[in-house]
Coordinates of C-alpha atoms in Angstrom, one line a residue:
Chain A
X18 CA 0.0 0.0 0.0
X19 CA 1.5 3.5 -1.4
X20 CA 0.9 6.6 1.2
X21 CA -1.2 8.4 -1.9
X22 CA -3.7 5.4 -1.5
X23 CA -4.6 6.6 2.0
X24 CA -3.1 10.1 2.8
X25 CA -6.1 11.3 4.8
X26 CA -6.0 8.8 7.2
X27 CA -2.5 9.6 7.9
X28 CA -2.8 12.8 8.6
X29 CA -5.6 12.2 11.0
X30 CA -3.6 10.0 13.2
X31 CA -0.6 12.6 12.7
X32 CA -3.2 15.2 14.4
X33 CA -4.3 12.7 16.9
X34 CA -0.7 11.9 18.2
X35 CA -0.5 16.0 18.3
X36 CA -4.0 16.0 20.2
X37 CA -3.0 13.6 22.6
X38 CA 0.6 15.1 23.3
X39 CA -1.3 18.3 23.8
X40 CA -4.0 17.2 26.2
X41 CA -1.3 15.3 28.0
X42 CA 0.7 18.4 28.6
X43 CA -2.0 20.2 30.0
X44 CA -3.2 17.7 31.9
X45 CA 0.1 17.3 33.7
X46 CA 1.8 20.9 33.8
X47 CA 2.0 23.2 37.0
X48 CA 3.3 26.0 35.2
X49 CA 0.8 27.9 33.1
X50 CA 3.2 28.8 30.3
X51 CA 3.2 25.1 29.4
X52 CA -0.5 24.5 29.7
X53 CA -0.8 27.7 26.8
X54 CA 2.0 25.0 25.1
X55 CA -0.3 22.4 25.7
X56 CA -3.2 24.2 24.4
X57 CA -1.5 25.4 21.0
X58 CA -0.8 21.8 20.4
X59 CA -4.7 21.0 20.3
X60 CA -5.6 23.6 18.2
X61 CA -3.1 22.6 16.0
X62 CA -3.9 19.5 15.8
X63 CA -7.9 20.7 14.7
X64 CA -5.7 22.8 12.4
X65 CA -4.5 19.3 10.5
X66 CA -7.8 17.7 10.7
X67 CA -9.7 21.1 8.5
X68 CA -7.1 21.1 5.9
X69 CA -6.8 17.5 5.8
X70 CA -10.7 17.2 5.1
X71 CA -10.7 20.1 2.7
X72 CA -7.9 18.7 0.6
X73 CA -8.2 15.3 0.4
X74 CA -12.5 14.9 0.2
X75 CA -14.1 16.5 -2.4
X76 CA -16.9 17.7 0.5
X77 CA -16.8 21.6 1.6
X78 CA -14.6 23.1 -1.2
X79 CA -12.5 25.8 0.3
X80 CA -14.1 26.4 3.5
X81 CA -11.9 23.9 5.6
X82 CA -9.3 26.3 4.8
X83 CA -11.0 29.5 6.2
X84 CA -11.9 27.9 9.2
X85 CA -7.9 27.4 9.7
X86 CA -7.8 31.3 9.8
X87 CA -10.2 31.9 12.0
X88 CA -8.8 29.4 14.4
X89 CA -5.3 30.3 14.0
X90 CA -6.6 34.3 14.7
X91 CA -8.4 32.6 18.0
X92 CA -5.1 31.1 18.9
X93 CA -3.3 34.2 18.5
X94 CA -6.0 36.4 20.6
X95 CA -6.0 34.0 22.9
X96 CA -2.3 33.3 23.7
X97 CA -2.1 37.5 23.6
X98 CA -4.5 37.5 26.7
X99 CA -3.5 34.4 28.6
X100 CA 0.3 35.4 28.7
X101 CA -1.0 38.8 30.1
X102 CA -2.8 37.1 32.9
X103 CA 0.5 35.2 33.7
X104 CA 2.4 37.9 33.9
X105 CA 0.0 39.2 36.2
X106 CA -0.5 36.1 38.5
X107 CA 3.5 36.3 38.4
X108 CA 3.4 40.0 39.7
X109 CA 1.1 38.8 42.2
X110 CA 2.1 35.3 43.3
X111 CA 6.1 35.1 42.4
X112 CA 5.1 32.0 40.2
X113 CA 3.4 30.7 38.1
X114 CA 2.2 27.7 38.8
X115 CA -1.8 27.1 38.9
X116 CA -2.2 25.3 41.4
X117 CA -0.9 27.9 43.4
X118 CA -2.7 30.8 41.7
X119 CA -5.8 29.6 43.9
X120 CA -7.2 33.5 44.8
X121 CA -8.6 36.0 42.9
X122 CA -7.7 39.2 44.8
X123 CA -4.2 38.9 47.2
Chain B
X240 CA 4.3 6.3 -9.3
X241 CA 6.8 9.0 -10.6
X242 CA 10.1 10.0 -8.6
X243 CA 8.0 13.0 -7.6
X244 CA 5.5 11.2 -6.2
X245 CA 7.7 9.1 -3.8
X246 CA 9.7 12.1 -3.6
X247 CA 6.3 14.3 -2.1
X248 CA 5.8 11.1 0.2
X249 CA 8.7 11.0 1.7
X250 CA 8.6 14.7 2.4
X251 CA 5.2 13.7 4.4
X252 CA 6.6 11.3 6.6
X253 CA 9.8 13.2 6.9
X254 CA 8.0 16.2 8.6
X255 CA 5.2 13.7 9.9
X256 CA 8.4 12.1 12.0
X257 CA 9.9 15.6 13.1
X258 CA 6.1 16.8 14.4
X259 CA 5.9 13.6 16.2
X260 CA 9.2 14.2 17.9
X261 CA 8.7 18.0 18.6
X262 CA 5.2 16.8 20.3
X263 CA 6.7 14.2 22.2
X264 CA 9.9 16.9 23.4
X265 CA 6.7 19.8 24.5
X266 CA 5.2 16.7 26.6
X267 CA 7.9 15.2 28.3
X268 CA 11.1 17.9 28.3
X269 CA 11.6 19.5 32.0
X270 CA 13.1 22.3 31.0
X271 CA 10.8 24.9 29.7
X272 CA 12.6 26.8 27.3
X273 CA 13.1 23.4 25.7
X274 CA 9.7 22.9 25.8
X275 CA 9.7 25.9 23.6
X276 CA 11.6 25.2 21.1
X277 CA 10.1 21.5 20.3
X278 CA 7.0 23.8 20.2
X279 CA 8.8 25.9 17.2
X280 CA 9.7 22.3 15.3
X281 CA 5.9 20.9 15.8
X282 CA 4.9 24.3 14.1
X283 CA 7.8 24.5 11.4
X284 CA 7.0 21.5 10.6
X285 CA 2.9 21.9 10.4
X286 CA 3.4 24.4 8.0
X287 CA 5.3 22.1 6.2
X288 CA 2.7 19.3 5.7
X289 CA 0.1 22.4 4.8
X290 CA 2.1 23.4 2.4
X291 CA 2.3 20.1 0.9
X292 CA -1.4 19.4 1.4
X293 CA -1.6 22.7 -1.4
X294 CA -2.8 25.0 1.5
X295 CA 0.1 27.4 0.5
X296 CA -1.4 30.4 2.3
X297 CA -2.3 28.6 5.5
X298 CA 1.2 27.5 5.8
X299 CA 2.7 31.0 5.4
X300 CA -0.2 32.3 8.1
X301 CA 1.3 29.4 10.1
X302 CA 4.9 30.7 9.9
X303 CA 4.0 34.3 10.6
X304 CA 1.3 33.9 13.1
X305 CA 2.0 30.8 14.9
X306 CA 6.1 31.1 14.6
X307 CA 6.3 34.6 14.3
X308 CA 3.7 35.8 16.8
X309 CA 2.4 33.3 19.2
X310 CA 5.4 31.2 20.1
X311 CA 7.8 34.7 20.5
X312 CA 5.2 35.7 23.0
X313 CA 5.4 32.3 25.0
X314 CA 9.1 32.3 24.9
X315 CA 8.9 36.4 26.0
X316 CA 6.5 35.2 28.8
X317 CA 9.2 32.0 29.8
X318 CA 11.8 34.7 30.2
X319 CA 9.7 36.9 31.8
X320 CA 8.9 34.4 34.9
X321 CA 11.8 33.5 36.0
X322 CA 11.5 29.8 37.1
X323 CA 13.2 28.4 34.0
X324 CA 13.4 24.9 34.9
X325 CA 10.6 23.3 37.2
X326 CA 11.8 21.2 39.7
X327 CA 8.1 20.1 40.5
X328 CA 7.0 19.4 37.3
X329 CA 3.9 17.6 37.4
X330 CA 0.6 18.8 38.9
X331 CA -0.5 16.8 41.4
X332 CA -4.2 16.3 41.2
X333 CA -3.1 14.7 37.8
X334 CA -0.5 12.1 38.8
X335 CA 1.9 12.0 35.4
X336 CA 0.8 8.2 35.2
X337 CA -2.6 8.1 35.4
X338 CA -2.6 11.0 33.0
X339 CA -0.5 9.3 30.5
X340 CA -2.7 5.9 30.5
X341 CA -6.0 7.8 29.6
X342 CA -4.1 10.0 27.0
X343 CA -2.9 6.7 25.4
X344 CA -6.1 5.1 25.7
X345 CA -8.0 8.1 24.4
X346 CA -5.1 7.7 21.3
X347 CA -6.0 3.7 20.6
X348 CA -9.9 4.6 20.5
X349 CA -8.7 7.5 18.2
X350 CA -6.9 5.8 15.8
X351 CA -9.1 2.7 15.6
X352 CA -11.8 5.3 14.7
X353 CA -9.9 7.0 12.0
X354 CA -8.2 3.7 10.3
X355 CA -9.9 2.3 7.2
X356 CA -11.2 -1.5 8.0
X357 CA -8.8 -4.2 6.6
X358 CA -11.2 -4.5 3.4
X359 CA -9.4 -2.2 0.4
X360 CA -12.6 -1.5 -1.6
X361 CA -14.7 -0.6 1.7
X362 CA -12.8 3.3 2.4
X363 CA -14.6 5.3 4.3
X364 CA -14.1 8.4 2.7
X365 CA -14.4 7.5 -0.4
X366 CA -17.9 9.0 -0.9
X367 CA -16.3 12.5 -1.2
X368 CA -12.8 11.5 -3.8
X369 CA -15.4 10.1 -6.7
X370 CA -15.7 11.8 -9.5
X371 CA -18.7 13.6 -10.9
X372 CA -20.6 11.9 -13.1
X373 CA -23.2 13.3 -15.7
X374 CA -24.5 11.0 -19.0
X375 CA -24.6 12.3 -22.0
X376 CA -27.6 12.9 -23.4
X377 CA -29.4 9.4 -24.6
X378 CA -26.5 7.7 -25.1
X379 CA -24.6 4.9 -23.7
X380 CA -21.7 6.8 -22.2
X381 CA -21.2 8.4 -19.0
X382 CA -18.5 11.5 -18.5
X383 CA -16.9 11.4 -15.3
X384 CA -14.2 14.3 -14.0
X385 CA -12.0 14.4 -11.1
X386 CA -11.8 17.7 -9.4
X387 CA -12.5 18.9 -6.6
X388 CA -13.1 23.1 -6.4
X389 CA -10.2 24.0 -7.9
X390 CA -8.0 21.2 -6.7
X391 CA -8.3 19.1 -9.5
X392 CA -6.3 15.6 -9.7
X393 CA -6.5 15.5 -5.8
X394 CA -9.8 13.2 -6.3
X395 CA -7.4 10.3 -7.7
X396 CA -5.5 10.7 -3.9
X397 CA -3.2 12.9 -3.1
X398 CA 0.6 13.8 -3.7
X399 CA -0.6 14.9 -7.6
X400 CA -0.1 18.3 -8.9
X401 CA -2.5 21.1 -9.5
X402 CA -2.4 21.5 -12.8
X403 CA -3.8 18.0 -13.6
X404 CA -6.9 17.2 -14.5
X405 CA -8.3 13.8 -14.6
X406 CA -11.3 13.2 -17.0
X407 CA -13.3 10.0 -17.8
X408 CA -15.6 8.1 -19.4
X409 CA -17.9 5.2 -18.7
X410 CA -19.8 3.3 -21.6
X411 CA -22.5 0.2 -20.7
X412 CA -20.5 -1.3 -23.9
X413 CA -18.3 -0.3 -25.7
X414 CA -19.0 -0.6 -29.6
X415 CA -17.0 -3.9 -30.7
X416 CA -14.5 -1.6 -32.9
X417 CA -13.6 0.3 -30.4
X418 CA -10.2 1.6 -29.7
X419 CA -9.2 4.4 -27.7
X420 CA -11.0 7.4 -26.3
X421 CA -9.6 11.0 -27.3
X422 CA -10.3 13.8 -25.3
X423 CA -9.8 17.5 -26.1
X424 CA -9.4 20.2 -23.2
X425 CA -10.1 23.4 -24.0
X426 CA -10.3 27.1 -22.3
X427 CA -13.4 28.3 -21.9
X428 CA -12.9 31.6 -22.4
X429 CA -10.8 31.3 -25.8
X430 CA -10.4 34.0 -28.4
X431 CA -12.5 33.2 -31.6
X432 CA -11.5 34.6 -34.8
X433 CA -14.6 37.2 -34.4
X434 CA -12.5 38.4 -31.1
X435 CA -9.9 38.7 -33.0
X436 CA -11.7 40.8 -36.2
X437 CA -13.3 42.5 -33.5
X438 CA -9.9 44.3 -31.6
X439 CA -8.4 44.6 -35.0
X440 CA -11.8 47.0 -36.0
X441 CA -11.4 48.7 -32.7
X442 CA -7.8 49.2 -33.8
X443 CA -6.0 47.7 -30.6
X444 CA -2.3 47.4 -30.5
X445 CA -0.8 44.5 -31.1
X446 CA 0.4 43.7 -28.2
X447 CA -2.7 43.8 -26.6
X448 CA -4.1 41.6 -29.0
X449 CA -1.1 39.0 -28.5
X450 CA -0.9 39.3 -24.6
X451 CA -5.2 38.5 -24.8
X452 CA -4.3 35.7 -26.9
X453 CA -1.4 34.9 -24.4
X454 CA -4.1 35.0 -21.5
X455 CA -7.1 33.5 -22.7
X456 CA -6.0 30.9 -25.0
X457 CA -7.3 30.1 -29.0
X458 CA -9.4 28.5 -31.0
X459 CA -8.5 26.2 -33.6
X460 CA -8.2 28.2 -37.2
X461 CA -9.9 26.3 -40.4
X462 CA -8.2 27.5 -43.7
X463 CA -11.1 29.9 -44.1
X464 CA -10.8 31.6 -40.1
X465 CA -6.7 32.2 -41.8
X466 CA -8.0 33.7 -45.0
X467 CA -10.6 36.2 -43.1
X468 CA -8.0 37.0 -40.6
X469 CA -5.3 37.9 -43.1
X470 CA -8.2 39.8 -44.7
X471 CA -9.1 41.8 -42.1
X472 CA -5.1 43.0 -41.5
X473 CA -3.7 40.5 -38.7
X474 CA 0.0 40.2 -38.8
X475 CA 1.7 37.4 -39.1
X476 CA 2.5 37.0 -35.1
X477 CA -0.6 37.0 -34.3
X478 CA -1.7 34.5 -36.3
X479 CA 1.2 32.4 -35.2
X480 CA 0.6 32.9 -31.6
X481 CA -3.3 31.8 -32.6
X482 CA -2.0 28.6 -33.8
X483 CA 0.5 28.2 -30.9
X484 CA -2.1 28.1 -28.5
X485 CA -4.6 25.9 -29.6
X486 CA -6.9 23.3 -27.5
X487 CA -5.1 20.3 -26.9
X488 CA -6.3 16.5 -27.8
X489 CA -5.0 13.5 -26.3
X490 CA -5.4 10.0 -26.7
X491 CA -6.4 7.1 -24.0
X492 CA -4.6 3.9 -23.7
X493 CA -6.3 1.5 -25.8
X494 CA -9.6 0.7 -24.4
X495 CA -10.2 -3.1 -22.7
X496 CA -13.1 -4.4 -23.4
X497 CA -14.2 -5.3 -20.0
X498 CA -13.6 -2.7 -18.0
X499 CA -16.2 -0.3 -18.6
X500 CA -14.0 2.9 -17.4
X501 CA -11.6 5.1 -19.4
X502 CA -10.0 7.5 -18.2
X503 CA -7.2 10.2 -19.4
X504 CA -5.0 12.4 -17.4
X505 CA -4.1 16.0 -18.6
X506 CA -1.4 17.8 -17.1
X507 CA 0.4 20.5 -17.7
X508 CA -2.9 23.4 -17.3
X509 CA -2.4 26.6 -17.0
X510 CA -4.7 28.5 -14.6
X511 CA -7.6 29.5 -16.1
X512 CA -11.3 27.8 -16.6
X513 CA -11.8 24.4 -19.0
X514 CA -14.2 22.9 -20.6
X515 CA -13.7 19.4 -22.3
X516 CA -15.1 17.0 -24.9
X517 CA -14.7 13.5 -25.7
X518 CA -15.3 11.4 -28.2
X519 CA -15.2 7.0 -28.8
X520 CA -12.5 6.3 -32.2
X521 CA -11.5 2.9 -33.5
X522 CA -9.2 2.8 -36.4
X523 CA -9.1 5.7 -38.8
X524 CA -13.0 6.6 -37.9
X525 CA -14.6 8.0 -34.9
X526 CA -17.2 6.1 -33.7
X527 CA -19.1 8.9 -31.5
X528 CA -19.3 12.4 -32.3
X529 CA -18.0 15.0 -29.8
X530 CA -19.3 15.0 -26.3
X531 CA -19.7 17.7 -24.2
X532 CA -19.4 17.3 -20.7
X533 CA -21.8 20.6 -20.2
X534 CA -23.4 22.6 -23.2
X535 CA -21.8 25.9 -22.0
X536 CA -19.6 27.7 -19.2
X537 CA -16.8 25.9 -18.2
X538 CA -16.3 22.3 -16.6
X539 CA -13.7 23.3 -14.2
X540 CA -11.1 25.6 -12.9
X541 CA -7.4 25.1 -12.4
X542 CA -6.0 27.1 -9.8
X543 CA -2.4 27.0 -8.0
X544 CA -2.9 26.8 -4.4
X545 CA -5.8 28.3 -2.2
X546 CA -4.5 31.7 -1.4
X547 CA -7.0 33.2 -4.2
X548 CA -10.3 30.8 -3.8
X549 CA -9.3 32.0 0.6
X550 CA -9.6 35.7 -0.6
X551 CA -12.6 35.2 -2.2
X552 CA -14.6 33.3 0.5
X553 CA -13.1 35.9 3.5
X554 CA -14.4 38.7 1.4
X555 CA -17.7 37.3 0.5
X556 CA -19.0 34.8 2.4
X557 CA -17.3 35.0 5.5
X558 CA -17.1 39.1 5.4
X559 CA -19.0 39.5 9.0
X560 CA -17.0 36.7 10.4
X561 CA -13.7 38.3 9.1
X562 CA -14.7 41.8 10.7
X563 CA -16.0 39.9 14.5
X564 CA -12.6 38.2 14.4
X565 CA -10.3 41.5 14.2
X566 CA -12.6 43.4 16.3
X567 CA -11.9 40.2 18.8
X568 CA -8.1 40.3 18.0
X569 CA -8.1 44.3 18.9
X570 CA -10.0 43.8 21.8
X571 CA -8.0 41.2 23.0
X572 CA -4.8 43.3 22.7
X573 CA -6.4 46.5 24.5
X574 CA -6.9 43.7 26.9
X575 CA -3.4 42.5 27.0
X576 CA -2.0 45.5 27.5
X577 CA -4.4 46.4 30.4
X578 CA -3.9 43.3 32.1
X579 CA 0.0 43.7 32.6
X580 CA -0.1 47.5 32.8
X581 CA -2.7 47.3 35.7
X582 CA 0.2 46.6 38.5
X583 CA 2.6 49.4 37.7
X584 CA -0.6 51.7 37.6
X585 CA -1.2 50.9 41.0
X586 CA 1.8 51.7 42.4

C-alpha cells in the first residue's frame, strides 16, 4: 500500500498523536506557560484535521481552509491574553504555577 | 508512481516524524525553554505538511502567526517568569501516570476510529474522492471528471499536482470496434476569430491583441478563419501565436473491453477555466461524435494553491465573520495591554 492510497488517514492520526501530546501536557503541567504550550498543540492539531478534510474529500470546497484562519486568529487572541494574565499572576504570586494561583484578589 | 511522487511522500513522513518528535519533546522535556523550542519544530513542521497538502497560504499564516507571533510571545512570557526549569513538574491532582494511561487510551480509540477497515474496496471516505458523473444525453456513455473546487487531480488521492486534471468516461459497452478514447481540453474563455476581427476593428495594438491571446487561449483556425483573418489585416505573429495556442487533444490507452471505465489524465494546465469534450474512435474513424461534458460555461477551474479561492470566500461569504474576528483580536490586545499594565498603575 502507497501513502497516496490513504493520505487522509495519515494525517488524522498525525493530528491525533499531536491531540494527545497536547492534552497530556495540559493535563500534567504546574506552570501555566506550558499549559498555553499544551493548548496550542490542540488547536493545532484541529488545524491538520480542516485542511486534511478540505484537501483530500471533495466535500466543503475551500471552507476547511478558512476555518484554519479563523482558528489560527483565535489562537493568536488568545495566547495574547492568557500570557498577560501570567504575567499578572507572576506579579502577584512570584510563580506561576496554577495550582498555586488559587485567589482572585491577594 | 513518478520520482516526484515518492519524492512528495517522503517529504510527508519526513515532517510527519519531526512533528511527532517536537510533540513528544513539549510533553515530556523539563526544561521549559526546551519545551519551547520543540514547540517551534511541531509548528515548522505543520506548516510544512500544509504546504504540501496545497494550502500554500495557510502555511505562510502558520509561519508568521504561529512562529512569528504566538510562540515569540510564550518564549517572551518563559523569560519573563523566571523559574526556567521546574523542579516540581507535574501537577498533582493529575498524577503523570494516570494521565499518560487515559491519554494513550484516548489515542487507541482514536486511531481505531480513523483507520480504514482491513477490506481495500470498503474506504470510508471514499464517498467525497469520486468523481462527478453526468450521461450524455441518450447515449450509452457516461462523462466522469476528477476535481475537486479548484484542486483538481486531488480526487485520484493525493501527492498529484494542481495543474492536472483527470477526466473520464464510462460506456455500458463499448461498440465492438472500439479503440481508444480522445479527449480534447479546451479554455473556456478562448479567443475566436470574431474576437480577433473585433480588436483589430477597434484598432487595438498589437500587443494587446497578442498578450489576450497569451491569456485566454485560441481556438482552432480552419483554412477559411486564416484567410478572413489575413483579410481583415492581422499580422503574421498573431496569427502564429493563434495557432501556438490551440486546444489540446490527447489519446487514452487503448480501451479493454471489460472494464467499462476510461480515463485520461491532462497535465500541464495553465490556470484559467476548461471545458472538455470526448469522443469513442476505433481505427481511422470516430465512432461517437464529440461529447460535451456541459453545453456551455466551463467544466472546471485550475488554480495553484488556495491563497486566491481564501480571498474570495473571506471577502464574500465570511465578510462579517472576518470583521468579528479583528474586532476580537483588537480587543483582545487593549486587553493585553491592560492586564500587565494594571500593576505598575497601582503603584
Amino acid at each position: 500500500m502507497k501513502f497516496t492510497d490513504h493520505p487522509l488517514e495519515h494525517m488524522l492520526v498525525l493530528s491525533a498523536v499531536i491531540f494527545c501530546a497536547g492534552l497530556y501536557t495540559i493535563l500534567t503541567r504546574r506552570n501555566a506557560v506550558s499549559i498555553l504550550m499544551g493548548v496550542e498543540l490542540v488547536l493545532n492539531a484541529a488545524n491538520i484535521n480542516f485542511v486534511a478534510f478540505s484537501q483530500y474529500t471533495r466535500i466543503g470546497g475551500i471552507h476547511g481552509d478558512v476555518f484554519v484562519i479563523f482558528v489560527v486568529l483565535l489562537a493568536a487572541a488568545e495566547a495574547a491574553v492568557a500570557l498577560a494574565i501570567i504575567i499578572g499572576i507572576y506579579q502577584n504570586f512570584g510563580r506561576v504555577d496554577v495550582d498555586q494561583a488559587d485567589q482572585m484578589k491577594d | 508512481m513518478g520520482a516526484s511522487d515518492i519524492f512528495l511522500n517522503a517529504l510527508f513522513y519526513l515532517f510527519a516524524v519531526i512533528a511527532v518528535a517536537g510533540v513528544v519533546g513539549v510533553a515530556a522535556s523539563r526544561n521549559i525553554v526546551r519545551s519551547a523550542f520543540a514547540l517551534l519544530a511541531v509548528l515548522f513542521s505543520t506548516a510544512a505538511l500544509y504546504a504540501l497538502m496545497k494550502a500554500d497560504f495557510i502555511a505562510a499564516a502558520q509561519v508568521l502567526i504561529y512562529v512569528g507571533g504566538i510562540l515569540v510571545l510564550i518564549i517572551f512570557a518563559v523569560m519573563l517568569t523566571h523559574r526556567i526549569t521546574d523542579v516540581k513538574i507535574s501537577n498533582e491532582s493529575t498524577p503523570g501516570p494516570a494521565a499518560f494511561c487515559a491519554v494513550v487510551c484516548l489515542l487507541f480509540a482514536l486511531v481505531v476510529i480513523i483507520l480504514p477497515v482491513p477490506d481495500p474496496h470498503h474506504n470510508k471516505w471514499d464517498a467525497g474522492r469520486g468523481p462527478e458523473a453526468k450521461r450524455y444525453e441518450n447515449s450509452d456513455y457516461t462523462l466522469l471528471q476528477f476535481q475537486a473546487d479548484g484542486k483538481t487531480g486531488l480526487a485520484l488521492g493525493g501527492g498529484t499536482f494542481e495543474d492536472e486534471a483527470v477526466v473520464g468516461i464510462r460506456a455500458d459497452k463499448w461498440p465492438d470496434d472500439a479503440l481508444r478514447v480522445m479527449v480534447e481540453v479546451v479554455p473556456s474563455e478562448v479567443v475566436t476569430r470574431e474576437d480577433v476581427e473585433k480588436m483589430i476593428a477597434a484598432h487595438a495594438p498589437e500587443e494587446a491583441i497578442l498578450r489576450v491571446i497569451k491569456e485566454r487561449g485560441s481556438t482552432a483556425l480552419s483554412p477559411d478563419d486564416l484567410a478572413a483573418l489575413t483579410k481583415a489585416g492581422a499580422s503574421d505573429s498573431v496569427i502564429a501565436r493563434m495557432q501556438a495556442s490551440v486546444e489540446r487533444a490527447q489519446l487514452s490507452e487503448p480501451i479493454a473491453k471489460n472494464e467499462p471505465q476510461v480515463l485520461v489524465r491532462i497535465s500541464k494546465l495553465k490556470e484559467r477555466k476548461y471545458a472538455w469534450k470526448v469522443k469513442v474512435v476505433g481505427g481511422d474513424k470516430d465512432l461517437t461524435g464529440w461529447m460535451s461534458y456541459k453545453t456551455d460555461g466551463a467544466d472546471f477551474e485550475v488554480h495553484r494553491g488556495v491563497t486566491q479561492p481564501i480571498a474570495f470566500a473571506l471577502s464574500r461569504q465570511y465578510l462579517f465573520a472576518f470583521e468579528a474576528i479583528s474586532v476580537l483580536l483588537l480587543a483582545a490586545l487593549v486587553g493585553a495591554a491592560f492586564l500587565a499594565r494594571k500593576e505598575v498603575m497601582d503603584r
